[in-house]
Coordinates of N, CA and C in Angstrom, one line a residue:
X1 N 24.7 43.9 -18.7 CA 23.4 43.2 -18.8 C 23.6 41.9 -19.5
X2 N 24.4 41.8 -20.5 CA 24.6 40.5 -21.2 C 25.1 39.5 -20.3
X3 N 26.1 39.8 -19.4 CA 26.6 38.9 -18.5 C 25.6 38.3 -17.5
X4 N 24.7 39.2 -17.1 CA 23.6 38.8 -16.2 C 22.7 37.8 -16.9
X5 N 22.4 38.0 -18.2 CA 21.5 37.1 -18.9 C 22.2 35.8 -19.1
X6 N 23.5 35.8 -19.4 CA 24.3 34.5 -19.6 C 24.4 33.8 -18.3
X7 N 24.6 34.5 -17.2 CA 24.7 33.8 -15.9 C 23.3 33.2 -15.5
X8 N 22.3 34.0 -15.8 CA 20.9 33.5 -15.5 C 20.6 32.2 -16.4
X9 N 21.0 32.2 -17.6 CA 20.8 31.1 -18.5 C 21.6 29.9 -18.0
X10 N 22.8 30.1 -17.6 CA 23.7 29.0 -17.0 C 23.0 28.4 -15.8
X11 N 22.5 29.3 -14.9 CA 21.9 28.8 -13.7 C 20.6 28.0 -14.0
X12 N 19.9 28.5 -15.0 CA 18.6 27.8 -15.4 C 19.0 26.4 -16.0
X13 N 20.0 26.4 -16.8 CA 20.4 25.1 -17.4 C 20.9 24.1 -16.3
X14 N 21.7 24.6 -15.4 CA 22.2 23.8 -14.3 C 21.0 23.2 -13.5
X15 N 20.0 24.0 -13.2 CA 18.8 23.6 -12.4 C 18.0 22.6 -13.3
X16 N 17.9 22.9 -14.6 CA 17.2 22.0 -15.5 C 17.8 20.6 -15.6
X17 N 19.1 20.6 -15.7 CA 19.9 19.3 -15.8 C 19.8 18.5 -14.5
X18 N 19.9 19.2 -13.4 CA 19.7 18.6 -12.1 C 18.3 18.0 -11.9
X19 N 17.3 18.8 -12.4 CA 16.0 18.3 -12.3 C 15.8 17.0 -13.1
X20 N 16.3 17.0 -14.3 CA 16.2 15.8 -15.2 C 16.9 14.6 -14.6
X21 N 18.1 14.8 -14.0 CA 18.8 13.7 -13.3 C 18.0 13.2 -12.1
X22 N 17.4 14.1 -11.4 CA 16.6 13.6 -10.2 C 15.4 12.8 -10.7
X23 N 14.8 13.2 -11.8 CA 13.6 12.5 -12.3 C 14.0 11.2 -13.0
X24 N 15.1 11.2 -13.8 CA 15.4 10.0 -14.7 C 16.3 9.0 -14.0
X25 N 17.2 9.4 -13.1 CA 18.1 8.5 -12.5 C 17.4 7.3 -11.8
X26 N 16.4 7.6 -10.9 CA 15.7 6.4 -10.3 C 15.1 5.5 -11.3
X27 N 14.6 6.0 -12.4 CA 14.0 5.1 -13.4 C 15.1 4.2 -14.0
X28 N 16.2 4.8 -14.4 CA 17.3 4.1 -15.0 C 17.9 3.1 -14.0
X29 N 18.1 3.5 -12.8 CA 18.7 2.6 -11.8 C 17.7 1.5 -11.5
X30 N 16.4 1.8 -11.4 CA 15.4 0.8 -11.1 C 15.4 -0.3 -12.2
X31 N 15.5 0.1 -13.4 CA 15.6 -0.8 -14.6 C 16.8 -1.7 -14.5
X32 N 18.0 -1.1 -14.1 CA 19.2 -1.8 -14.0 C 19.1 -2.8 -12.9
X33 N 18.5 -2.4 -11.7 CA 18.5 -3.3 -10.6 C 17.5 -4.5 -10.9
X34 N 16.5 -4.2 -11.6 CA 15.5 -5.3 -12.0 C 16.2 -6.2 -12.9
X35 N 17.0 -5.7 -13.9 CA 17.7 -6.6 -14.8 C 18.8 -7.4 -14.1
X36 N 19.4 -6.8 -13.1 CA 20.4 -7.5 -12.3 C 19.8 -8.6 -11.5
X37 N 18.6 -8.3 -10.9 CA 17.9 -9.3 -10.1 C 17.6 -10.5 -11.0
X38 N 17.0 -10.2 -12.2 CA 16.6 -11.3 -13.1 C 17.8 -12.1 -13.5
X39 N 18.9 -11.4 -13.9 CA 20.2 -12.1 -14.3 C 20.7 -13.0 -13.1
X40 N 20.6 -12.5 -11.9 CA 21.1 -13.3 -10.8 C 20.3 -14.5 -10.5
X41 N 18.9 -14.4 -10.6 CA 18.1 -15.5 -10.2 C 17.6 -16.4 -11.4
X42 N 18.0 -16.0 -12.6 CA 17.5 -16.8 -13.8 C 17.9 -18.2 -13.7
X43 N 19.2 -18.6 -13.3 CA 19.6 -20.0 -13.2 C 18.7 -20.8 -12.2
X44 N 18.4 -20.2 -11.1 CA 17.5 -20.8 -10.1 C 16.1 -21.1 -10.7
X45 N 15.6 -20.0 -11.3 CA 14.2 -20.2 -11.9 C 14.2 -21.2 -13.0
X46 N 15.3 -21.3 -13.8 CA 15.4 -22.3 -14.9 C 15.4 -23.7 -14.3
X47 N 16.2 -23.8 -13.2 CA 16.3 -25.1 -12.6 C 15.0 -25.6 -12.0
X48 N 14.3 -24.7 -11.3 CA 13.0 -25.0 -10.7 C 12.0 -25.3 -11.8
X49 N 12.1 -24.5 -12.9 CA 11.2 -24.7 -14.0 C 11.3 -26.2 -14.6
X50 N 12.5 -26.6 -14.7 CA 12.8 -28.0 -15.2 C 12.2 -29.0 -14.2
X51 N 12.3 -28.7 -12.9 CA 11.9 -29.7 -11.9 C 10.3 -29.7 -11.7
X52 N 9.7 -28.5 -11.7 CA 8.3 -28.4 -11.4 C 7.4 -28.2 -12.6
X53 N 8.0 -27.9 -13.8 CA 7.1 -27.7 -15.0 C 6.4 -26.4 -15.0
X54 N 6.9 -25.4 -14.2 CA 6.4 -24.1 -14.2 C 7.3 -23.2 -15.0
X55 N 6.8 -22.4 -15.9 CA 7.7 -21.5 -16.7 C 8.6 -20.6 -15.8
X56 N 9.9 -20.6 -16.2 CA 10.8 -19.8 -15.5 C 10.4 -18.3 -15.5
X57 N 9.8 -17.9 -16.6 CA 9.4 -16.5 -16.8 C 8.4 -16.2 -15.7
X58 N 7.5 -17.1 -15.4 CA 6.5 -16.8 -14.3 C 7.1 -16.8 -13.0
X59 N 8.0 -17.7 -12.7 CA 8.7 -17.7 -11.4 C 9.5 -16.4 -11.2
X60 N 10.2 -16.0 -12.2 CA 11.0 -14.8 -12.1 C 10.2 -13.5 -12.0
X61 N 9.2 -13.4 -12.9 CA 8.3 -12.2 -12.9 C 7.6 -12.1 -11.5
X62 N 7.1 -13.1 -11.0 CA 6.4 -13.0 -9.7 C 7.4 -12.6 -8.6
X63 N 8.6 -13.2 -8.6 CA 9.6 -12.9 -7.6 C 10.0 -11.4 -7.8
X64 N 10.2 -11.0 -9.0 CA 10.6 -9.6 -9.2 C 9.5 -8.6 -8.7
X65 N 8.3 -8.9 -9.0 CA 7.2 -8.0 -8.5 C 7.1 -8.1 -6.9
X66 N 7.0 -9.3 -6.4 CA 6.7 -9.4 -5.0 C 7.9 -9.0 -4.1
X67 N 9.1 -9.1 -4.6 CA 10.3 -8.7 -3.8 C 10.8 -7.3 -4.1
X68 N 10.2 -6.6 -5.1 CA 10.7 -5.3 -5.6 C 12.1 -5.5 -6.0
X69 N 12.3 -6.5 -6.9 CA 13.6 -6.9 -7.4 C 14.7 -7.2 -6.3
X70 N 14.2 -7.8 -5.3 CA 15.1 -8.1 -4.1 C 15.3 -7.0 -3.2
X71 N 14.8 -5.8 -3.4 CA 15.0 -4.7 -2.6 C 13.9 -4.5 -1.5
X72 N 12.9 -5.2 -1.5 CA 11.8 -5.1 -0.6 C 12.1 -5.5 0.8
X73 N 11.4 -5.0 1.8 CA 11.6 -5.3 3.2 C 11.6 -6.8 3.5
X74 N 10.5 -7.5 3.0 CA 10.4 -8.9 3.2 C 11.5 -9.7 2.5
X75 N 11.9 -9.3 1.4 CA 13.0 -10.0 0.7 C 14.3 -9.8 1.5
X76 N 14.6 -8.7 2.0 CA 15.8 -8.4 2.7 C 15.8 -9.0 4.1
X77 N 14.8 -8.9 4.8 CA 14.8 -9.3 6.2 C 14.4 -10.8 6.3
X78 N 13.4 -11.2 5.5 CA 12.8 -12.6 5.7 C 13.3 -13.6 4.6
X79 N 14.0 -13.1 3.6 CA 14.4 -13.9 2.4 C 13.1 -14.4 1.7
X80 N 12.0 -13.6 1.8 CA 10.7 -14.0 1.2 C 10.6 -13.1 -0.1
X81 N 10.7 -13.8 -1.2 CA 10.7 -13.1 -2.5 C 9.3 -13.3 -3.2
X82 N 8.3 -13.9 -2.5 CA 7.1 -14.1 -3.1 C 5.9 -13.6 -2.3
X83 N 6.1 -12.9 -1.2 CA 5.0 -12.4 -0.4 C 4.1 -13.5 0.2
X84 N 4.8 -14.7 0.4 CA 4.0 -15.8 1.0 C 3.9 -15.6 2.5
X85 N 2.7 -15.8 3.0 CA 2.4 -15.6 4.4 C 2.7 -16.9 5.2
X86 N 3.1 -16.7 6.5 CA 3.5 -17.8 7.3 C 4.2 -17.3 8.6
X87 N 4.8 -18.3 9.2 CA 5.5 -18.0 10.5 C 6.9 -17.4 10.3
X88 N 7.3 -16.6 11.3 CA 8.6 -16.0 11.3 C 9.0 -15.7 12.7
X89 N 10.3 -15.4 12.9 CA 10.8 -15.1 14.3 C 11.1 -13.6 14.5
X90 N 10.6 -12.8 13.7 CA 10.9 -11.3 13.8 C 10.4 -10.7 15.1
X91 N 9.3 -11.2 15.6 CA 8.7 -10.6 16.9 C 9.7 -10.9 18.0
X92 N 10.3 -12.1 18.0 CA 11.2 -12.5 19.1 C 12.6 -11.8 18.9
X93 N 13.0 -11.8 17.7 CA 14.4 -11.3 17.4 C 14.5 -9.8 17.2
X94 N 13.5 -9.2 16.6 CA 13.6 -7.8 16.2 C 12.5 -6.9 16.7
X95 N 11.5 -7.5 17.4 CA 10.3 -6.9 17.9 C 9.5 -6.3 16.8
X96 N 9.5 -7.0 15.6 CA 8.7 -6.6 14.5 C 7.6 -7.7 14.2
X97 N 6.4 -7.2 14.1 CA 5.3 -8.1 13.9 C 5.0 -8.1 12.4
X98 N 5.0 -9.3 11.7 CA 4.6 -9.4 10.3 C 4.0 -10.7 10.0
X99 N 3.1 -10.7 9.0 CA 2.4 -11.9 8.7 C 3.1 -12.8 7.6
X100 N 4.3 -12.3 7.2 CA 5.0 -13.0 6.1 C 6.0 -14.1 6.6
X101 N 6.1 -15.1 5.8 CA 6.9 -16.2 6.2 C 8.4 -15.9 6.1
X102 N 9.2 -16.5 7.0 CA 10.6 -16.3 7.0 C 11.3 -17.5 6.4
X103 N 12.3 -17.3 5.6 CA 13.1 -18.5 5.0 C 14.5 -18.4 5.4
X104 N 15.2 -19.6 5.5 CA 16.6 -19.6 5.9 C 17.5 -18.9 4.8
X105 N 17.0 -19.0 3.5 CA 17.7 -18.4 2.4 C 16.7 -18.2 1.2
X106 N 17.2 -17.5 0.2 CA 16.3 -17.1 -0.9 C 15.9 -18.3 -1.7
X107 N 16.8 -19.3 -1.9 CA 16.4 -20.5 -2.6 C 15.2 -21.2 -2.0
X108 N 15.2 -21.3 -0.7 CA 14.0 -21.9 0.0 C 12.7 -21.1 -0.3
X109 N 12.8 -19.8 -0.5 CA 11.6 -19.0 -0.8 C 11.1 -19.4 -2.2
X110 N 12.1 -19.5 -3.2 CA 11.7 -19.9 -4.5 C 11.1 -21.3 -4.5
X111 N 11.7 -22.3 -3.8 CA 11.2 -23.6 -3.8 C 9.8 -23.7 -3.2
X112 N 9.6 -22.9 -2.1 CA 8.3 -22.9 -1.4 C 7.2 -22.3 -2.4
X113 N 7.6 -21.3 -3.2 CA 6.6 -20.8 -4.2 C 6.2 -21.9 -5.2
X114 N 7.2 -22.7 -5.6 CA 6.9 -23.7 -6.6 C 6.0 -24.8 -5.9
X115 N 6.3 -25.1 -4.7 CA 5.5 -26.1 -3.9 C 4.1 -25.6 -3.7
X116 N 4.0 -24.4 -3.5 CA 2.7 -23.8 -3.3 C 1.8 -23.9 -4.6
X117 N 2.4 -23.6 -5.7 CA 1.7 -23.8 -7.0 C 1.4 -25.2 -7.3
X118 N 2.3 -26.1 -6.9 CA 2.1 -27.5 -7.2 C 0.9 -28.1 -6.4
X119 N 0.5 -27.4 -5.4 CA -0.7 -27.9 -4.6 C -2.0 -27.3 -5.1
X120 N -2.0 -26.5 -6.1 CA -3.2 -25.9 -6.6 C -3.8 -26.8 -7.7
X121 N -5.1 -26.6 -7.8 CA -5.9 -27.5 -8.7 C -5.5 -27.3 -10.2
X122 N -5.1 -26.2 -10.6 CA -4.7 -25.9 -12.0 C -3.3 -26.5 -12.3
X123 N -2.5 -26.9 -11.3 CA -1.1 -27.3 -11.5 C -1.1 -28.5 -12.5
X124 N -1.8 -29.6 -12.2 CA -1.8 -30.8 -13.0 C -2.1 -30.5 -14.5
X125 N -3.0 -29.6 -14.7 CA -3.5 -29.2 -16.0 C -2.4 -28.4 -16.8
X126 N -1.7 -27.6 -16.0 CA -0.7 -26.7 -16.7 C 0.8 -27.1 -16.6
X127 N 1.1 -28.1 -15.8 CA 2.4 -28.5 -15.6 C 3.1 -28.9 -16.9
X128 N 4.2 -28.3 -17.2 CA 4.9 -28.5 -18.4 C 4.5 -27.6 -19.6
X129 N 3.4 -26.8 -19.4 CA 3.0 -25.9 -20.4 C 3.8 -24.6 -20.3
X130 N 4.4 -24.2 -21.4 CA 5.3 -23.0 -21.3 C 4.5 -21.7 -21.6
X131 N 3.2 -21.7 -21.8 CA 2.5 -20.5 -22.1 C 2.2 -19.8 -20.8
X132 N 3.0 -18.7 -20.6 CA 3.0 -18.0 -19.3 C 1.6 -17.3 -19.1
X133 N 0.9 -17.0 -20.2 CA -0.4 -16.4 -20.0 C -1.4 -17.3 -19.2
X134 N -1.4 -18.5 -19.5 CA -2.2 -19.5 -18.8 C -1.9 -19.6 -17.4
X135 N -0.6 -19.6 -17.1 CA -0.1 -19.7 -15.7 C -0.5 -18.4 -14.9
X136 N -0.2 -17.3 -15.5 CA -0.5 -16.0 -14.8 C -1.9 -15.9 -14.5
X137 N -2.7 -16.2 -15.5 CA -4.2 -16.2 -15.4 C -4.7 -17.1 -14.2
X138 N -4.2 -18.3 -14.2 CA -4.6 -19.3 -13.2 C -4.2 -18.9 -11.8
X139 N -3.0 -18.4 -11.7 CA -2.5 -17.9 -10.4 C -3.3 -16.7 -9.9
X140 N -3.6 -15.8 -10.8 CA -4.3 -14.6 -10.4 C -5.7 -15.0 -10.0
X141 N -6.3 -15.9 -10.6 CA -7.7 -16.3 -10.3 C -7.8 -17.2 -9.0
X142 N -6.6 -17.7 -8.6 CA -6.6 -18.6 -7.4 C -6.5 -17.9 -6.1
X143 N -6.5 -16.6 -6.1 CA -6.4 -15.8 -4.9 C -5.0 -15.5 -4.4
X144 N -4.0 -15.7 -5.3 CA -2.6 -15.4 -4.9 C -2.4 -14.0 -4.5
X145 N -3.1 -13.1 -5.2 CA -2.9 -11.6 -4.9 C -4.3 -11.0 -4.4
X146 N -4.1 -10.0 -3.7 CA -5.3 -9.3 -3.2 C -5.9 -8.4 -4.3
X147 N -5.1 -8.1 -5.3 CA -5.5 -7.3 -6.4 C -5.2 -8.0 -7.7
X148 N -6.0 -9.1 -8.0 CA -5.6 -10.0 -9.1 C -5.5 -9.4 -10.5
X149 N -6.3 -8.4 -10.9 CA -6.2 -7.9 -12.2 C -4.9 -7.0 -12.3
X150 N -4.6 -6.2 -11.3 CA -3.4 -5.4 -11.3 C -2.2 -6.2 -11.3
X151 N -2.2 -7.3 -10.4 CA -1.1 -8.2 -10.3 C -0.8 -8.9 -11.6
X152 N -1.8 -9.4 -12.2 CA -1.7 -10.1 -13.5 C -1.0 -9.1 -14.6
X153 N -1.5 -7.9 -14.6 CA -0.9 -6.9 -15.5 C 0.5 -6.6 -15.2
X154 N 0.9 -6.5 -14.0 CA 2.3 -6.2 -13.6 C 3.2 -7.4 -13.9
X155 N 2.8 -8.6 -13.6 CA 3.6 -9.8 -13.9 C 3.8 -9.9 -15.4
X156 N 2.7 -9.8 -16.2 CA 2.8 -9.9 -17.6 C 3.7 -8.8 -18.2
X157 N 3.6 -7.6 -17.7 CA 4.5 -6.5 -18.1 C 6.0 -6.8 -17.9
X158 N 6.3 -7.4 -16.7 CA 7.7 -7.7 -16.4 C 8.2 -8.8 -17.4
X159 N 7.3 -9.8 -17.7 CA 7.7 -10.9 -18.6 C 8.0 -10.3 -20.0
X160 N 7.1 -9.4 -20.5 CA 7.3 -8.8 -21.8 C 8.5 -7.8 -21.8
X161 N 8.6 -6.9 -20.8 CA 9.6 -5.9 -20.8 C 11.0 -6.5 -20.8
X162 N 11.2 -7.5 -20.0 CA 12.5 -8.1 -19.8 C 12.7 -9.4 -20.6
X163 N 11.8 -9.6 -21.5 CA 11.8 -10.7 -22.5 C 12.2 -12.0 -21.8
X164 N 11.4 -12.4 -20.8 CA 11.6 -13.6 -20.0 C 11.1 -14.8 -20.7
X165 N 10.2 -14.7 -21.7 CA 9.6 -15.8 -22.3 C 9.8 -15.7 -23.8
X166 N 9.9 -16.9 -24.5 CA 9.9 -16.9 -25.9 C 8.5 -16.9 -26.5
X167 N 7.5 -17.2 -25.6 CA 6.1 -17.2 -26.0 C 5.6 -15.7 -26.1
X168 N 4.9 -15.3 -27.2 CA 4.4 -13.9 -27.4 C 3.3 -13.6 -26.4

């Protein structure tokens, strides 16, 4: 009887550990892939920040959210890391219909995002200002997202969680 109890406990522990791994591993891997994405594109965001006067934290956080850390369908197929709508050739090449813009490379997507912001009314007022709160607020109010309050919260969370800005 004692052997049966020990075997039962071992089986329970094995199942419990497996369950913990199934639940926790995606969270751990997701955080690692987000950090890897940020590390990979930080130099590009820094460079564009210097050129456009848009905080690198904002550029990176928006790209992280909109591209699912580079793992999203639009990021992979269209090189679109910002959810920008426009023309693409997917219907002709892959028989896929989508409203999102296709880019020749990821850098072009980042540049287009900065150009898009540079055309907005708030740009002149905020250009060079490193306060990401002002930028995220202005972008969310300009209709960039279909769910502005949720989007603003998610972008701000990424900036804080991954310490993308020196501004509190």
